[in-house]
CSV table of C-alpha atoms and ligand atoms in Angstrom, one decimal:
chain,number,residue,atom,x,y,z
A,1,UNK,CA,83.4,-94.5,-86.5
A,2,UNK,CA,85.4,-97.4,-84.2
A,3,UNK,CA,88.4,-96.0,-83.8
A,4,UNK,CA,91.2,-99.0,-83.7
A,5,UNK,CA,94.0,-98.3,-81.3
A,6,UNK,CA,96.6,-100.1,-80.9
A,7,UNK,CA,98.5,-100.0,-77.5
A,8,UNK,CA,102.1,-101.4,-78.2
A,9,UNK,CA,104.0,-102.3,-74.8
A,10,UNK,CA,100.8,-103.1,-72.3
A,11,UNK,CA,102.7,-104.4,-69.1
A,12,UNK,CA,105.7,-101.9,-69.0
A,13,UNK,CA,104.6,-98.3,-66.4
A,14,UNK,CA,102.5,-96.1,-68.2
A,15,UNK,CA,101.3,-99.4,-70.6
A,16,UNK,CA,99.8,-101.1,-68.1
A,17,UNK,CA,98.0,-97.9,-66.7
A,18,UNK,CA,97.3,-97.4,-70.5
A,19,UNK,CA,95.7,-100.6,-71.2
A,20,UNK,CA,92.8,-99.2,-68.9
A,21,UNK,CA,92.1,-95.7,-69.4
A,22,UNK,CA,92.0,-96.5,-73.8
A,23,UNK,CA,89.6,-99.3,-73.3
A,24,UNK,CA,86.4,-97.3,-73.8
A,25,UNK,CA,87.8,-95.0,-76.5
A,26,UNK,CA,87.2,-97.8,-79.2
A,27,UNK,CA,88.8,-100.9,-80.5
A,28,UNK,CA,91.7,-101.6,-78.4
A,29,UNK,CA,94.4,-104.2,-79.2
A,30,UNK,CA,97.1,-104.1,-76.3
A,31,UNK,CA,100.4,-106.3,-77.6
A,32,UNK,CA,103.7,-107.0,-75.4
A,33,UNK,CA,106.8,-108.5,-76.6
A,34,UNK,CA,107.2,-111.2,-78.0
A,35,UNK,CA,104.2,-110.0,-80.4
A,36,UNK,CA,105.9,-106.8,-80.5
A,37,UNK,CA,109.2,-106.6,-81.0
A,38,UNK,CA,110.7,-103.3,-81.0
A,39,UNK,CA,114.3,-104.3,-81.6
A,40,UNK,CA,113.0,-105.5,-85.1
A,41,UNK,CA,111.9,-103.2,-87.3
A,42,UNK,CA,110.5,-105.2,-89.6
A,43,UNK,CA,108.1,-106.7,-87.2
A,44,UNK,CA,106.7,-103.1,-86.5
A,45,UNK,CA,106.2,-102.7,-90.0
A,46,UNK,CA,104.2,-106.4,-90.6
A,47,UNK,CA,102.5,-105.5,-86.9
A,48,UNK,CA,100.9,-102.3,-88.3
A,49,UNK,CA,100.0,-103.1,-91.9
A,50,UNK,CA,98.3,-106.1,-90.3
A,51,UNK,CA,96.6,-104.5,-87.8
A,52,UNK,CA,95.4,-101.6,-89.8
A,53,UNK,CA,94.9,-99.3,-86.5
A,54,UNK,CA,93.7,-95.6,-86.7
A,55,UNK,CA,95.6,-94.6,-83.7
A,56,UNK,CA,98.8,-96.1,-82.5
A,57,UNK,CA,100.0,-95.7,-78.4
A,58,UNK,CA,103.5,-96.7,-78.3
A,59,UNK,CA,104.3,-97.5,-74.3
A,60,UNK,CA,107.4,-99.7,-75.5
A,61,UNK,CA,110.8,-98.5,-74.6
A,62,UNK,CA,114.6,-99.4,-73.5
A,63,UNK,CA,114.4,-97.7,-70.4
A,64,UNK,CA,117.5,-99.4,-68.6
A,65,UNK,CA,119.6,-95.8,-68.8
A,66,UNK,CA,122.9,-96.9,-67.4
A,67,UNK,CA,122.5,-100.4,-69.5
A,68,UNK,CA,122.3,-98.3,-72.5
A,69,UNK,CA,126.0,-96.8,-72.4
A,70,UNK,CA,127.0,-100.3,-73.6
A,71,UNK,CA,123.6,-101.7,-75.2
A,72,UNK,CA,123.7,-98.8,-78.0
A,73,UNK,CA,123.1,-100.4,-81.0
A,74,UNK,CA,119.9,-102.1,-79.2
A,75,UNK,CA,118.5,-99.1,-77.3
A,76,UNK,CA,118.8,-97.3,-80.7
A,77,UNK,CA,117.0,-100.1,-82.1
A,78,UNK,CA,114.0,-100.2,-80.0
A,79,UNK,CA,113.9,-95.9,-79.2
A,80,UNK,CA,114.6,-95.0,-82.5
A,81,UNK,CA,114.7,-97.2,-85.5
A,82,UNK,CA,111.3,-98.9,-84.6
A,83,UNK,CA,109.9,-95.5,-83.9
A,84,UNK,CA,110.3,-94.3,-86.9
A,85,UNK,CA,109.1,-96.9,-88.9
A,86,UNK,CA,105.5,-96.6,-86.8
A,87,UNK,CA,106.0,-92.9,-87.8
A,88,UNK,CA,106.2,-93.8,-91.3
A,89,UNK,CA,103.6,-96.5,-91.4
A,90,UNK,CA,101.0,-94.2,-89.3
A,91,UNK,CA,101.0,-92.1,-92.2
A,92,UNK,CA,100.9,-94.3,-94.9
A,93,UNK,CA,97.5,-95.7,-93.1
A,94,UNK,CA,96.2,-92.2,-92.2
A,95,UNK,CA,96.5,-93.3,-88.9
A,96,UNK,CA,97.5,-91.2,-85.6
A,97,UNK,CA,100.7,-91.6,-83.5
A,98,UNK,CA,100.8,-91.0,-79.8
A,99,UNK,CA,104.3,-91.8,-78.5
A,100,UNK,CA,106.3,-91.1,-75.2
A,101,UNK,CA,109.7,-89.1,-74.7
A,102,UNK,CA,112.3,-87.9,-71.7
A,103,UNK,CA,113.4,-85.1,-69.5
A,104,UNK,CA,116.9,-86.9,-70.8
A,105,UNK,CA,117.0,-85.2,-74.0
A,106,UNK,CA,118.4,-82.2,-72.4
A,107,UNK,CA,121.8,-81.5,-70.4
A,108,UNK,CA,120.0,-80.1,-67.1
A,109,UNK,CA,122.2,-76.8,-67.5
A,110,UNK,CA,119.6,-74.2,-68.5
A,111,UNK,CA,118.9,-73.4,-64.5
A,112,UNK,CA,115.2,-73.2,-65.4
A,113,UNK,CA,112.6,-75.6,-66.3
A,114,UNK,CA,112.7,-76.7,-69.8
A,115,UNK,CA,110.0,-75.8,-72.9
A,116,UNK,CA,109.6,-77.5,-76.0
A,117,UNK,CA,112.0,-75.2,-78.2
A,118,UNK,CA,114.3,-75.3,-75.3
A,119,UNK,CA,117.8,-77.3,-77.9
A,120,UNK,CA,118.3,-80.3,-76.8
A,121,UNK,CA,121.6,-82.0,-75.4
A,122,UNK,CA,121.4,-84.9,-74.3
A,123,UNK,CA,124.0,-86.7,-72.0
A,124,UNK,CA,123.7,-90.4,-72.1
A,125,UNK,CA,122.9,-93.1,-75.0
A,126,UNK,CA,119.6,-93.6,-73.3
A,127,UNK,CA,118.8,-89.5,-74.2
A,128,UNK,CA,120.4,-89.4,-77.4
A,129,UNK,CA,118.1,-92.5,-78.7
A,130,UNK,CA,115.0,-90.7,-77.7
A,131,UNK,CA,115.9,-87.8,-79.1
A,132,UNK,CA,116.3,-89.7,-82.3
A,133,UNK,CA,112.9,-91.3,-82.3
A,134,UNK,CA,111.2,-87.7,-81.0
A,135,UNK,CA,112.7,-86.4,-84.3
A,136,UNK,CA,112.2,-89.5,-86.6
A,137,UNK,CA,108.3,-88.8,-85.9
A,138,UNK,CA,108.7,-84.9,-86.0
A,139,UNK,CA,110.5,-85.5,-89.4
A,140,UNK,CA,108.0,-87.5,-91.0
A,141,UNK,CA,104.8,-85.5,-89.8
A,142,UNK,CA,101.5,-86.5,-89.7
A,143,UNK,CA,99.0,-86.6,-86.8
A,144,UNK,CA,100.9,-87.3,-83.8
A,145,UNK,CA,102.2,-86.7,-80.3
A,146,UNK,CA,104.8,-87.3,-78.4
A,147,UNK,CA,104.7,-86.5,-74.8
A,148,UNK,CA,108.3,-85.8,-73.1
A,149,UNK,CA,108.1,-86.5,-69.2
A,150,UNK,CA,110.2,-87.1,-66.5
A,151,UNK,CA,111.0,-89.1,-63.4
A,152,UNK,CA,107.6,-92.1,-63.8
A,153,UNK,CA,107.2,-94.4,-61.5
A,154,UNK,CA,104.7,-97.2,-60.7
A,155,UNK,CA,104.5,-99.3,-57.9
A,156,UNK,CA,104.1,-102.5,-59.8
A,157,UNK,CA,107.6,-102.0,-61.1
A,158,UNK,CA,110.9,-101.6,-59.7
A,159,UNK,CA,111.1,-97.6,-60.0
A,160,UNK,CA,112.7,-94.9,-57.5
A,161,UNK,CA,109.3,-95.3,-55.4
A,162,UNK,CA,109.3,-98.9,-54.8
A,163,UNK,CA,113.4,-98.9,-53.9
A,164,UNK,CA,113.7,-96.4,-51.2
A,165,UNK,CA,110.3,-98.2,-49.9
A,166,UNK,CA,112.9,-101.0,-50.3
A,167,UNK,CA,115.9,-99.0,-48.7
A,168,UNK,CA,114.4,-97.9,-45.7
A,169,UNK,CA,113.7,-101.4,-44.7
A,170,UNK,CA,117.0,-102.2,-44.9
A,171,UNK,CA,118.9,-99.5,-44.1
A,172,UNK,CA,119.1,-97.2,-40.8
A,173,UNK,CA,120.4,-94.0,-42.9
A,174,UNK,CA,119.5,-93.3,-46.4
A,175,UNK,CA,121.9,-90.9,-48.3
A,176,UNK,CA,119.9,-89.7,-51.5
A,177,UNK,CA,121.3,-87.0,-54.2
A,178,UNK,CA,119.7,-83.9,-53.4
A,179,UNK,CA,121.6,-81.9,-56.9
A,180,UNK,CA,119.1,-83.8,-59.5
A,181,UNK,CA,115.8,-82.2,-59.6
A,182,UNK,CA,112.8,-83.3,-62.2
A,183,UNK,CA,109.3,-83.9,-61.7
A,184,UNK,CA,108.4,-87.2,-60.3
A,185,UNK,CA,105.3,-88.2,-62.7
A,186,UNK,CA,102.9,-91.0,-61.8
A,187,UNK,CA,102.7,-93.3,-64.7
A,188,UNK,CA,98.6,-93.2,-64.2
A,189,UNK,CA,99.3,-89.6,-64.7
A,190,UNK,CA,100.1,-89.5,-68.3
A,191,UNK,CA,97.9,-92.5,-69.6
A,192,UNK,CA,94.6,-90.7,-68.3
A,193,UNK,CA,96.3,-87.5,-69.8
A,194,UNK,CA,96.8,-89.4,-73.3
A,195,UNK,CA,93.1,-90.9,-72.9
A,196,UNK,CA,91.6,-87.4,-71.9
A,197,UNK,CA,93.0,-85.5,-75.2
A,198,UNK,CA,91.9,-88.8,-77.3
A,199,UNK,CA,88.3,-88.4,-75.9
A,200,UNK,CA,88.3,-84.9,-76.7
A,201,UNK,CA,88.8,-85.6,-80.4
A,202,UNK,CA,85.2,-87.3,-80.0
A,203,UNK,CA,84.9,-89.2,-83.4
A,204,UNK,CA,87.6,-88.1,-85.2
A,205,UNK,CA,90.3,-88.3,-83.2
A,206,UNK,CA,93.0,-88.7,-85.5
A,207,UNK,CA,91.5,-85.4,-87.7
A,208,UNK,CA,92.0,-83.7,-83.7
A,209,UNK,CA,95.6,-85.3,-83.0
A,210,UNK,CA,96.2,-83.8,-86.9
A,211,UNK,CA,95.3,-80.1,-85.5
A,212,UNK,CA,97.0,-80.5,-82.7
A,213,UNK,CA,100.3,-82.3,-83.3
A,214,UNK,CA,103.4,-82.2,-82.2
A,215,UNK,CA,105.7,-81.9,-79.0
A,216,UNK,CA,104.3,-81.4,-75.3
A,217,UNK,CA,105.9,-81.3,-72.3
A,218,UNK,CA,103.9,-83.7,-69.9
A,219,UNK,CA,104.5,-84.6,-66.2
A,220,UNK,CA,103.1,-83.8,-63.0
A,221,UNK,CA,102.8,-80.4,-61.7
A,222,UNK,CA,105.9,-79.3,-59.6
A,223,UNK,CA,109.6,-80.0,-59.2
A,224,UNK,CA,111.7,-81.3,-56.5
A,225,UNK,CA,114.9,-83.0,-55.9
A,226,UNK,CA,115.7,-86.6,-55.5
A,227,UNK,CA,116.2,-86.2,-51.5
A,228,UNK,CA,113.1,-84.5,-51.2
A,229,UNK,CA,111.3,-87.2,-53.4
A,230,UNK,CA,112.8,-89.8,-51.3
A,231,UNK,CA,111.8,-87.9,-47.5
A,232,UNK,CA,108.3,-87.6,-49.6
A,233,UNK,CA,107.6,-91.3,-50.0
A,234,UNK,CA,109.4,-92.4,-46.7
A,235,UNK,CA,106.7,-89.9,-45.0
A,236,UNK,CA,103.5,-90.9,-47.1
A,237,UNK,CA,104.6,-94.7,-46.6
A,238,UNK,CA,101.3,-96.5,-45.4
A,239,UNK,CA,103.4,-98.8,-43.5
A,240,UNK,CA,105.8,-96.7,-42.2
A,241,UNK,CA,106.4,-99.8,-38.8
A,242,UNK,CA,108.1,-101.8,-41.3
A,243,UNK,CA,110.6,-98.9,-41.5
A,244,UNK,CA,114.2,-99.4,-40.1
A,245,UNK,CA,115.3,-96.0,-41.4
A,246,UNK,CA,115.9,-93.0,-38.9
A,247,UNK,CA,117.8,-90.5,-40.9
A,248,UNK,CA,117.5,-89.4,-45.1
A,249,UNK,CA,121.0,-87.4,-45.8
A,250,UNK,CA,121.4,-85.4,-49.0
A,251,UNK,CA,124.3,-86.4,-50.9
A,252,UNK,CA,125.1,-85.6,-54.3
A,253,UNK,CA,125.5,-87.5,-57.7
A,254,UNK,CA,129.3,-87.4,-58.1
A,255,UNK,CA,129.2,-89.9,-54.8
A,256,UNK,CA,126.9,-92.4,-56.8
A,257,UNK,CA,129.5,-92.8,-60.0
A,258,UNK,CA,126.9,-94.5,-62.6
A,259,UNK,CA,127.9,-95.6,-66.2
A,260,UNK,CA,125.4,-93.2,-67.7
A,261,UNK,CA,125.3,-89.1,-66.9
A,262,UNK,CA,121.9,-87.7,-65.7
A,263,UNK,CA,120.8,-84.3,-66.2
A,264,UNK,CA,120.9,-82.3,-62.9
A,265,UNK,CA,118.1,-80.0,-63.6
A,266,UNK,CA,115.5,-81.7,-65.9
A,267,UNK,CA,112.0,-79.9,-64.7
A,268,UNK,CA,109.9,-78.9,-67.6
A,269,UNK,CA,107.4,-76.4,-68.6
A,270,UNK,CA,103.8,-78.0,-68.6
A,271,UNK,CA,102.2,-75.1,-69.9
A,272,UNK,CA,102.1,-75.2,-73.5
A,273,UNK,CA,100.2,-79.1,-72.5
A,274,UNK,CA,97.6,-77.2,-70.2
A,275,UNK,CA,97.2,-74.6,-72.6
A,276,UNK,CA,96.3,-76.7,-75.5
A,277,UNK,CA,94.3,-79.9,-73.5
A,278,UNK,CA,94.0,-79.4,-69.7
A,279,UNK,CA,92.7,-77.1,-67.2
A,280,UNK,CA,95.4,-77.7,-64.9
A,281,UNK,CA,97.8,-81.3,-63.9
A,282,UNK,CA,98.3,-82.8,-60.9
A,283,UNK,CA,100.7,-82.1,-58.2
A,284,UNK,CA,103.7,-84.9,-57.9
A,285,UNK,CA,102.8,-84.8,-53.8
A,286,UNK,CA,99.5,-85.8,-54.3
A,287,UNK,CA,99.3,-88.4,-57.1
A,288,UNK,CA,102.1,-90.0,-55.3
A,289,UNK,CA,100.0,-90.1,-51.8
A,290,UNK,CA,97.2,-91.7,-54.1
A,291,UNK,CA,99.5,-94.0,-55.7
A,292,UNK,CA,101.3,-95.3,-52.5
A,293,UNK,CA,97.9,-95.6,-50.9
A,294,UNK,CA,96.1,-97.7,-53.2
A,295,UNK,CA,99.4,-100.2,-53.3
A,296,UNK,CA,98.7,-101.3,-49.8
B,301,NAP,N1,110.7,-94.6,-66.5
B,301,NAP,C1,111.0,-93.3,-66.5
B,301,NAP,O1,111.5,-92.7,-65.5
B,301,NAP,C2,110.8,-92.4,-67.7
B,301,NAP,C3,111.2,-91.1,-67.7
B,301,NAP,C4,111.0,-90.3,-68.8
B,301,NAP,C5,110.4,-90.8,-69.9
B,301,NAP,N2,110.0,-92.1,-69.9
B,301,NAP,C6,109.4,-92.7,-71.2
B,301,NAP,O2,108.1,-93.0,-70.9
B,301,NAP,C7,107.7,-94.1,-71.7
B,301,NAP,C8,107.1,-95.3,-70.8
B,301,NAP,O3,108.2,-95.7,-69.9
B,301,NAP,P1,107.9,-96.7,-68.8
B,301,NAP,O4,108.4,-96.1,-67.5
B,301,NAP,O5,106.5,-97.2,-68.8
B,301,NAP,O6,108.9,-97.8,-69.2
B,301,NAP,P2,108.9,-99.4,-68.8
B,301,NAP,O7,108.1,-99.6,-67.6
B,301,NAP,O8,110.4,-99.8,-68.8
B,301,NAP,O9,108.1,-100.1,-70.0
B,301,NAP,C9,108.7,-100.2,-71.3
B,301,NAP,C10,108.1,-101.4,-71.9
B,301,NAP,O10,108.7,-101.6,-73.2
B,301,NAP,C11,108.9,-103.0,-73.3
B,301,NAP,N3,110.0,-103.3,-74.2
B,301,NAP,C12,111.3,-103.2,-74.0
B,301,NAP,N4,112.0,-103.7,-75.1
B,301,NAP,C13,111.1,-104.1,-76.0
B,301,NAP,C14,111.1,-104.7,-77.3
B,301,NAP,N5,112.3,-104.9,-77.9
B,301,NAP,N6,110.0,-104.9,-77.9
B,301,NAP,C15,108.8,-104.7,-77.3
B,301,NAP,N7,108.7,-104.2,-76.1
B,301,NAP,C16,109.8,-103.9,-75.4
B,301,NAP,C17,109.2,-103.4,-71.9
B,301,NAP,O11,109.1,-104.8,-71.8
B,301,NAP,P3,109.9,-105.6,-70.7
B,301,NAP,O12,109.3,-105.2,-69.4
B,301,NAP,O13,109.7,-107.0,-71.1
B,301,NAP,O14,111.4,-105.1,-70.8
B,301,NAP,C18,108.2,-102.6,-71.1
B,301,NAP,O15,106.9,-103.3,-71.2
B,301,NAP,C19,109.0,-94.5,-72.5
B,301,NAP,O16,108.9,-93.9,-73.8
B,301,NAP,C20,110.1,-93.9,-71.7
B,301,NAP,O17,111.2,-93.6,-72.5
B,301,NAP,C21,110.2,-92.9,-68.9
């Protein structure tokens, strides 16, 4: 059988990186906004029952975190609302649901890295929507996934990576929070991760995403802190002579007042991923050397 996927959100991070690795897996139909619009639910609903996919990747997000704090009603809209009515139309179809979450669910405070029955708590709008859509899909059941991950970054779009590569042009001294620690996660990361597990459902893919549903930690393997994330990329820079920079400070968050609150210790627990999927993930220090040297 062809499976039909359809990849909602193709130019955002892990959508663009997504639009590759599912294009061998079967029928793909990759739709952006305005095709897709996520702040309608309605839409969604017309989207799917037209399309009539077996397996739905949803990419599509409001990731603007300290925008959110005053954009509620929208970021609700798009992370929740919409989510749940692909939820609800996936299995209404008999179709499959593949569908991306956040470190931001949780309040940082547990002092080790998070697992999937760890309760959430989250601090921000941004969190608390995402939370709402990881439940709206829990809720209604049905084959899916969603994949909570942390800290992803591309370098065709403004993320952490491509601003201290900014910074450090500009700047002599760099003062980064060293008191937020996640997992920086390469948005190619996840989407050969999500295309890896579809594969492995051969041809029937949505009778394998059925077995194995449910909620999975997913990010790349290892933890750090925002300083040492920063000193990371200034060091694996490929054009490290366009660098004014001399010294990286730690600093910490309370200096950086931001409209939303960020968890301070996000880092999750991978394992219950590798046990069910993957022999192993890769380490943030090295897809982020691979990353930064294919940019140049
Ligand atoms: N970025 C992170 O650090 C991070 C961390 C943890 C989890 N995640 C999760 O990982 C997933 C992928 O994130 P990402 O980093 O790839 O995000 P991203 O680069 O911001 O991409 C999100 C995509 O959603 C689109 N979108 C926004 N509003 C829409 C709407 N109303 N209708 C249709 N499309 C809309 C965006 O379009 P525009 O570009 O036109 O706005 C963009 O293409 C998301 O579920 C996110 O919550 C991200």
């Amino acid at each position: 059988m062809t499976v039909k996927i359809l990849l909602l959100g193709n130019t955002g991070q892990v959508g663009w990186e997504l639009n590759r690795t599912l294009l061998t897996l079967g029928e793909l139909k990759a739709l952006d906004y305005p095709q897709v619009n996520m702040a309608n639910a309605e839409n969604i609903r017309l989207l799917v029952r037209e399309t009539q996919p077996n397996l739905i990747v949803n990419a599509t997000a409001y990731t603007n975190v300290d925008k959110a704090e005053s954009e509620s009603e929208l970021a609700m809209a798009i992370n929740a609302t919409s989510v749940s009515i692909l939820a609800e139309e996936a299995r209404r179809l008999g179709a499959a649901l593949i569908h991306y979450s956040t470190d931001y669910v949780f309040d940082g405070r547990k002092g080790t890295s998070y697992n999937e029955d760890d309760a959430p708590s989250p601090l921000s709008v941004y969190g608390a929507t995402k939370l709402a859509g990881e439940q709206a899909i829990k809720d209604i059941g049905g084959a899916y996934l969603t994949f909570r991950t942390s800290w992803v970054y591309s370098l065709r779009r403004p993320s952490f990576v491509t601003k201290v590569l900014e910074w450090a042009r500009q700047h002599k001294t760099l003062r980064i929070v060293d008191d937020q620690i996640s997992s920086p996660t390469w948005a190619r990361t996840l989407a050969e991760a999500t295309a890896q597990v579809i594969a492995q459902g051969r041809d029937d893919p949505v009778g394998y995403l059925q077995e194995k549903h449910g909620l999975y930690h997913l990010t790349d393997r290892g933890s750090c802190s925002r300083y040492e994330w920063a000193r990371a990329i200034i060091e694996l820079d490929p054009q490290k002579e366009e660098q004014a920079v001399k010294e990286i400070l730690p600093a910490k968050s309370d200096e950086f007042p931001t409209s939303a609150q960020r968890p301070l210790n996000s880092a999750m627990n991978c394992g219950h991923f590798i046990k069910t999927f993957s022999p192993s993930l890769p380490a943030w220090k090295q897809t982020l050397a691979l990353a930064m040297n294919e940019s140049r």
